[in-house]
Short mmCIF file of C-alpha atoms and ligand atoms in Angstrom, two decimals:
data_model
loop_
_atom_site.label_atom_id
_atom_site.label_comp_id
_atom_site.label_asym_id
_atom_site.label_seq_id
_atom_site.Cartn_x
_atom_site.Cartn_y
_atom_site.Cartn_z
CA MET A 1 49.92 42.85 109.08
CA GLY A 2 52.28 41.96 111.88
CA ARG A 3 55.47 40.01 111.44
CA GLU A 4 55.14 36.25 111.20
CA GLY A 5 53.48 34.70 114.24
CA GLN A 6 52.58 38.03 115.82
CA PRO A 7 49.24 39.79 115.99
CA ALA A 8 49.30 43.09 114.09
CA ALA A 9 49.77 46.14 116.32
CA PRO A 10 46.91 48.69 116.34
CA ALA A 11 47.09 51.10 113.39
CA SER A 12 48.01 53.96 115.69
CA VAL A 13 51.25 52.19 116.61
CA PRO A 14 53.96 53.18 114.14
CA ARG A 15 55.60 50.30 112.36
CA HIS A 16 59.00 52.00 112.17
CA VAL A 17 60.22 54.47 114.80
CA GLY A 18 63.42 56.46 114.29
CA VAL A 19 65.13 58.11 117.25
CA ILE A 20 67.72 60.86 117.31
CA MET A 21 69.01 60.18 120.81
CA ASP A 22 70.21 63.66 121.71
CA GLY A 23 71.02 65.47 124.96
CA ASN A 24 73.45 63.09 126.67
CA GLY A 25 76.08 65.79 127.15
CA ARG A 26 73.67 68.36 128.55
CA TRP A 27 72.14 65.75 130.87
CA ALA A 28 75.60 65.12 132.34
CA GLU A 29 76.61 68.78 132.45
CA ALA A 30 73.44 69.61 134.38
CA ARG A 31 74.62 67.15 137.03
CA GLY A 32 78.21 68.34 137.10
CA LEU A 33 79.32 65.08 135.48
CA PRO A 34 81.59 64.52 132.48
CA ARG A 35 79.83 64.15 129.13
CA SER A 36 80.87 60.49 129.08
CA ALA A 37 78.55 59.84 132.04
CA GLY A 38 75.68 61.09 129.88
CA HIS A 39 76.61 58.71 127.07
CA LYS A 40 76.77 55.85 129.54
CA ALA A 41 73.34 56.72 130.95
CA GLY A 42 72.15 56.94 127.34
CA ILE A 43 72.82 53.21 126.94
CA ASP A 44 70.40 52.45 129.78
CA ALA A 45 67.81 54.63 128.06
CA LEU A 46 68.40 52.68 124.85
CA ARG A 47 67.79 49.41 126.70
CA ARG A 48 64.50 50.83 128.07
CA MET A 49 63.53 52.01 124.60
CA VAL A 50 64.16 48.62 123.00
CA ARG A 51 62.00 46.89 125.62
CA ALA A 52 59.21 49.47 125.46
CA SER A 53 59.18 49.32 121.64
CA ALA A 54 58.89 45.54 121.61
CA ASP A 55 56.09 45.73 124.20
CA LEU A 56 54.16 48.20 122.06
CA GLY A 57 54.46 46.04 118.95
CA ILE A 58 56.77 48.40 117.05
CA GLU A 59 58.50 46.31 114.36
CA TYR A 60 61.48 48.50 113.47
CA LEU A 61 63.42 50.78 115.79
CA SER A 62 66.22 52.84 114.27
CA VAL A 63 68.53 54.69 116.63
CA TYR A 64 71.09 57.34 115.73
CA SER A 65 74.18 56.52 117.80
CA PHE A 66 77.05 58.25 116.02
CA SER A 67 76.88 60.54 113.01
CA THR A 68 79.50 61.03 110.32
CA GLU A 69 79.79 64.57 111.73
CA ASN A 70 80.41 63.37 115.30
CA TRP A 71 84.09 62.74 114.38
CA ARG A 72 84.44 66.52 114.85
CA ARG A 73 84.21 66.06 118.62
CA PRO A 74 87.29 65.88 120.85
CA ARG A 75 89.25 62.70 120.31
CA ALA A 76 88.60 61.42 123.84
CA GLU A 77 84.82 61.69 123.39
CA VAL A 78 84.97 59.95 120.00
CA SER A 79 87.03 57.10 121.52
CA PHE A 80 84.55 56.80 124.36
CA LEU A 81 81.63 56.53 121.94
CA LEU A 82 83.42 53.91 119.83
CA ASP A 83 84.19 51.97 122.97
CA LEU A 84 80.60 52.23 124.13
CA LEU A 85 79.38 50.59 120.90
CA ARG A 86 81.86 47.79 121.47
CA ARG A 87 80.65 47.35 125.05
CA PHE A 88 77.00 47.47 124.02
CA ILE A 89 77.53 44.74 121.44
CA ARG A 90 79.52 42.64 123.90
CA GLN A 91 77.08 43.00 126.80
CA ASP A 92 73.69 43.15 125.11
CA VAL A 93 73.69 41.01 122.00
CA ALA A 94 72.96 37.72 123.79
CA GLU A 95 69.97 39.20 125.61
CA LEU A 96 68.68 40.93 122.48
CA HIS A 97 69.02 37.66 120.58
CA ALA A 98 67.12 35.77 123.30
CA ALA A 99 64.32 38.34 123.08
CA GLY A 100 64.00 37.76 119.32
CA THR A 101 65.58 41.04 118.26
CA ARG A 102 67.23 41.29 114.87
CA ILE A 103 70.19 43.65 114.85
CA LYS A 104 71.25 45.66 111.84
CA ILE A 105 74.01 48.23 111.85
CA ILE A 106 73.99 50.90 109.15
CA GLY A 107 76.54 53.54 108.20
CA ALA A 108 80.04 53.53 106.73
CA ARG A 109 82.16 50.70 108.06
CA GLU A 110 85.43 51.58 106.34
CA ASP A 111 86.48 54.15 108.98
CA LEU A 112 85.96 51.65 111.82
CA GLU A 113 88.59 49.29 113.19
CA PRO A 114 88.47 45.80 111.64
CA SER A 115 87.94 44.17 115.06
CA LEU A 116 84.86 46.34 115.62
CA VAL A 117 83.55 45.65 112.12
CA LYS A 118 83.91 41.95 112.86
CA MET A 119 81.82 42.30 116.03
CA LEU A 120 79.12 44.17 114.12
CA ASP A 121 79.05 41.54 111.37
CA GLU A 122 78.80 38.75 113.92
CA ALA A 123 75.95 40.43 115.81
CA GLU A 124 74.04 40.82 112.55
CA LYS A 125 74.69 37.26 111.51
CA LEU A 126 73.69 35.79 114.87
CA THR A 127 70.36 37.63 114.96
CA ALA A 128 69.54 37.62 111.24
CA GLU A 129 66.63 35.18 111.52
CA ASN A 130 64.93 36.83 114.49
CA ASN A 131 61.51 38.27 113.77
CA LYS A 132 60.28 40.24 116.74
CA LEU A 133 61.84 43.71 116.73
CA THR A 134 64.44 44.87 114.22
CA LEU A 135 66.91 47.21 115.93
CA VAL A 136 68.72 49.36 113.39
CA VAL A 137 71.79 51.03 114.89
CA ALA A 138 73.03 53.97 112.82
CA PHE A 139 76.71 54.23 113.63
CA ASN A 140 79.13 56.37 111.64
CA TYR A 141 75.98 57.10 109.70
CA GLY A 142 75.18 60.10 107.55
CA SER A 143 72.20 60.14 105.24
CA LYS A 144 73.92 62.21 102.54
CA GLN A 145 76.89 59.83 102.50
CA GLU A 146 74.47 56.85 102.35
CA LEU A 147 72.76 58.41 99.32
CA ALA A 148 76.11 59.03 97.65
CA ARG A 149 77.09 55.39 98.29
CA ALA A 150 73.79 54.27 96.77
CA ALA A 151 74.36 56.43 93.68
CA LYS A 152 77.85 54.96 93.33
CA LYS A 153 76.46 51.40 93.55
CA LEU A 154 73.92 52.10 90.83
CA ALA A 155 76.52 53.82 88.64
CA THR A 156 78.81 50.80 89.02
CA GLU A 157 75.98 48.49 87.93
CA VAL A 158 75.30 50.69 84.91
CA ALA A 159 78.99 50.70 83.99
CA ALA A 160 79.02 46.89 84.26
CA GLY A 161 76.01 46.67 81.95
CA LYS A 162 73.77 45.17 84.66
CA LEU A 163 71.42 48.14 84.79
CA THR A 164 70.33 50.81 82.33
CA PRO A 165 69.97 54.48 83.38
CA ASP A 166 66.25 54.16 82.60
CA GLN A 167 65.89 51.49 85.27
CA ILE A 168 67.00 53.90 87.98
CA ASP A 169 63.83 54.87 89.79
CA ASP A 170 63.02 55.46 93.45
CA ALA A 171 62.64 51.72 94.10
CA ALA A 172 66.10 51.02 92.62
CA LEU A 173 67.67 53.75 94.74
CA GLU A 174 65.89 52.47 97.82
CA ARG A 175 67.35 49.01 97.28
CA ALA A 176 70.84 50.51 97.14
CA LEU A 177 70.47 52.21 100.54
CA ASP A 178 71.77 50.71 103.79
CA THR A 179 68.13 50.31 104.82
CA ASP A 180 67.23 48.01 101.93
CA GLY A 181 64.22 45.90 102.98
CA ILE A 182 63.27 48.16 105.89
CA PRO A 183 60.03 50.14 105.56
CA PRO A 184 60.06 53.94 105.73
CA VAL A 185 60.15 55.72 109.09
CA ASP A 186 56.64 56.44 110.37
CA LEU A 187 57.53 58.33 113.52
CA LEU A 188 60.76 60.23 114.11
CA ILE A 189 61.47 61.21 117.70
CA ARG A 190 64.24 63.62 118.63
CA THR A 191 65.01 64.19 122.28
CA GLY A 192 67.11 67.01 123.69
CA GLY A 193 64.95 69.87 122.44
CA GLU A 194 66.67 70.58 119.10
CA GLN A 195 64.33 70.57 116.13
CA ARG A 196 66.50 69.36 113.28
CA ILE A 197 67.30 66.13 111.45
CA SER A 198 71.14 66.34 111.58
CA ASN A 199 71.70 64.13 108.50
CA PHE A 200 69.55 61.21 109.73
CA MET A 201 67.54 59.12 107.23
CA LEU A 202 66.59 62.00 104.91
CA TRP A 203 65.15 59.64 102.31
CA GLN A 204 63.52 57.25 104.80
CA CYS A 205 61.80 60.13 106.64
CA ALA A 206 60.13 61.55 103.51
CA TYR A 207 56.67 61.09 105.09
CA ALA A 208 57.60 60.56 108.73
CA GLU A 209 55.76 62.37 111.50
CA PHE A 210 58.23 64.33 113.62
CA VAL A 211 57.93 64.55 117.40
CA PHE A 212 60.46 66.69 119.27
CA LEU A 213 60.68 66.08 122.99
CA PRO A 214 62.31 68.44 125.51
CA VAL A 215 63.60 65.51 127.59
CA PHE A 216 67.33 64.67 127.48
CA TRP A 217 67.95 61.19 126.07
CA PRO A 218 69.19 59.59 129.36
CA ASP A 219 65.82 60.48 130.94
CA PHE A 220 63.83 58.84 128.15
CA ASP A 221 61.49 56.06 129.28
CA GLY A 222 58.38 54.13 128.30
CA ALA A 223 56.13 57.04 129.29
CA ALA A 224 58.02 59.38 126.94
CA LEU A 225 57.66 56.82 124.15
CA GLN A 226 53.93 56.60 124.85
CA THR A 227 53.67 60.42 124.64
CA ALA A 228 55.31 60.34 121.21
CA VAL A 229 53.16 57.43 120.02
CA ASP A 230 49.98 59.20 121.24
CA GLU A 231 51.02 62.33 119.35
CA PHE A 232 51.63 60.16 116.27
CA GLY A 233 48.16 58.62 116.65
CA ALA A 234 46.58 62.07 116.72
CA ARG A 235 48.21 63.16 113.44
CA GLU A 236 46.48 62.77 110.11
CA ARG A 237 48.78 61.32 107.50
CA ARG A 238 47.78 62.18 103.98
CA PHE A 239 50.82 61.20 101.86
CA GLY A 240 49.89 63.91 99.38
CA GLY A 241 46.27 62.78 99.13
CA LEU A 242 43.21 64.36 100.71
CA LYS A 243 41.72 64.15 104.18
CA ALA A 244 40.06 60.77 104.73
CA GLN A 245 36.27 60.92 104.22
CA THR A 246 34.36 60.42 107.45
CA ALA A 247 30.82 60.29 105.99
C1 IPE B 1 73.74 62.54 121.73
O1 IPE B 1 74.02 63.37 122.79
C2 IPE B 1 74.75 61.45 121.56
C3 IPE B 1 75.62 61.66 120.38
C4 IPE B 1 75.54 62.61 119.51
C5 IPE B 1 76.68 60.69 120.21
P1 IPE B 1 75.01 64.58 122.65
O2 IPE B 1 76.39 64.12 122.96
O3 IPE B 1 74.87 65.27 121.34
O4 IPE B 1 74.49 65.53 123.81
P2 IPE B 1 74.29 67.09 123.76
O5 IPE B 1 73.45 67.40 122.58
O6 IPE B 1 75.66 67.68 123.64
O7 IPE B 1 73.62 67.41 125.03
C1 IPE B 2 72.79 63.96 116.26
O1 IPE B 2 73.09 64.67 117.42
C2 IPE B 2 73.60 62.71 116.19
C3 IPE B 2 73.25 61.67 117.16
C4 IPE B 2 72.30 61.73 118.03
C5 IPE B 2 74.06 60.48 117.08
P1 IPE B 2 74.17 65.84 117.41
O2 IPE B 2 74.23 66.37 118.79
O3 IPE B 2 75.43 65.38 116.80
O4 IPE B 2 73.49 66.89 116.41
P2 IPE B 2 73.72 68.46 116.24
O5 IPE B 2 75.20 68.69 116.12
O6 IPE B 2 73.17 69.13 117.44
O7 IPE B 2 72.96 68.83 115.01
MG1 MG B 3 73.71 66.77 120.65
#
């Protein structure tokens, strides 16, 4: 079923698409530009992706913007990426809100500046009731760290007597993740040509279909999304069961 007030998208359209937006640096280097120019162009690609996803009827779009491991990059690049998130929130939230997009930011907030955290909180609050597309921005996100945080939450509840160890099952752990309430990833797209998950949504991608595209993220457009969605539609998902009977 589609979200409230919307017709359901065809079954071949994934409900939740995850994107590892990779290849910004190589895109820029190929043009003799600084890596920062690639990150900047990557924001335009993100805007195209959000629009194309909403047009296709995708309900959840999760984008990997900055990993917990990306702090290992030179300080100037890290600052640029932090600044870019700030600028994206400042410039795009009003338009996203007007288009009915709900914004959710996942990842560890404690390493971010309080003024940035405030902006993220406000963007989430402003758009909380929107019901067209949910845009999940993974920033300072690492799946292993998210799982460790979830384990800590559950352990704290057990220590407080609110939960017994027996009550810890996959549903309880899922509720303790940053993605609480968001369905699992159906289609995971990685641009840039690398074929790895780089600590993105390990739990949420348990049964995702993976599509790796050779295109650098700044070149990503609606046609590339359609290619990935077509590939997704051609896959047979079995979730551990058997091939669907045709006769
Ligand atoms: C992805 O592009 C953006 C981030 C990781 C922040 P990269 O910056 O990793 O670009 P490449 O992989 O070096 O080309
Ligand atoms: C993954 O890309 C992180 C983001 C896209 C934000 P990386 O470029 O950091 O991944 P690796 O280092 O190639 O695995
Ligand atoms: Mg990369």
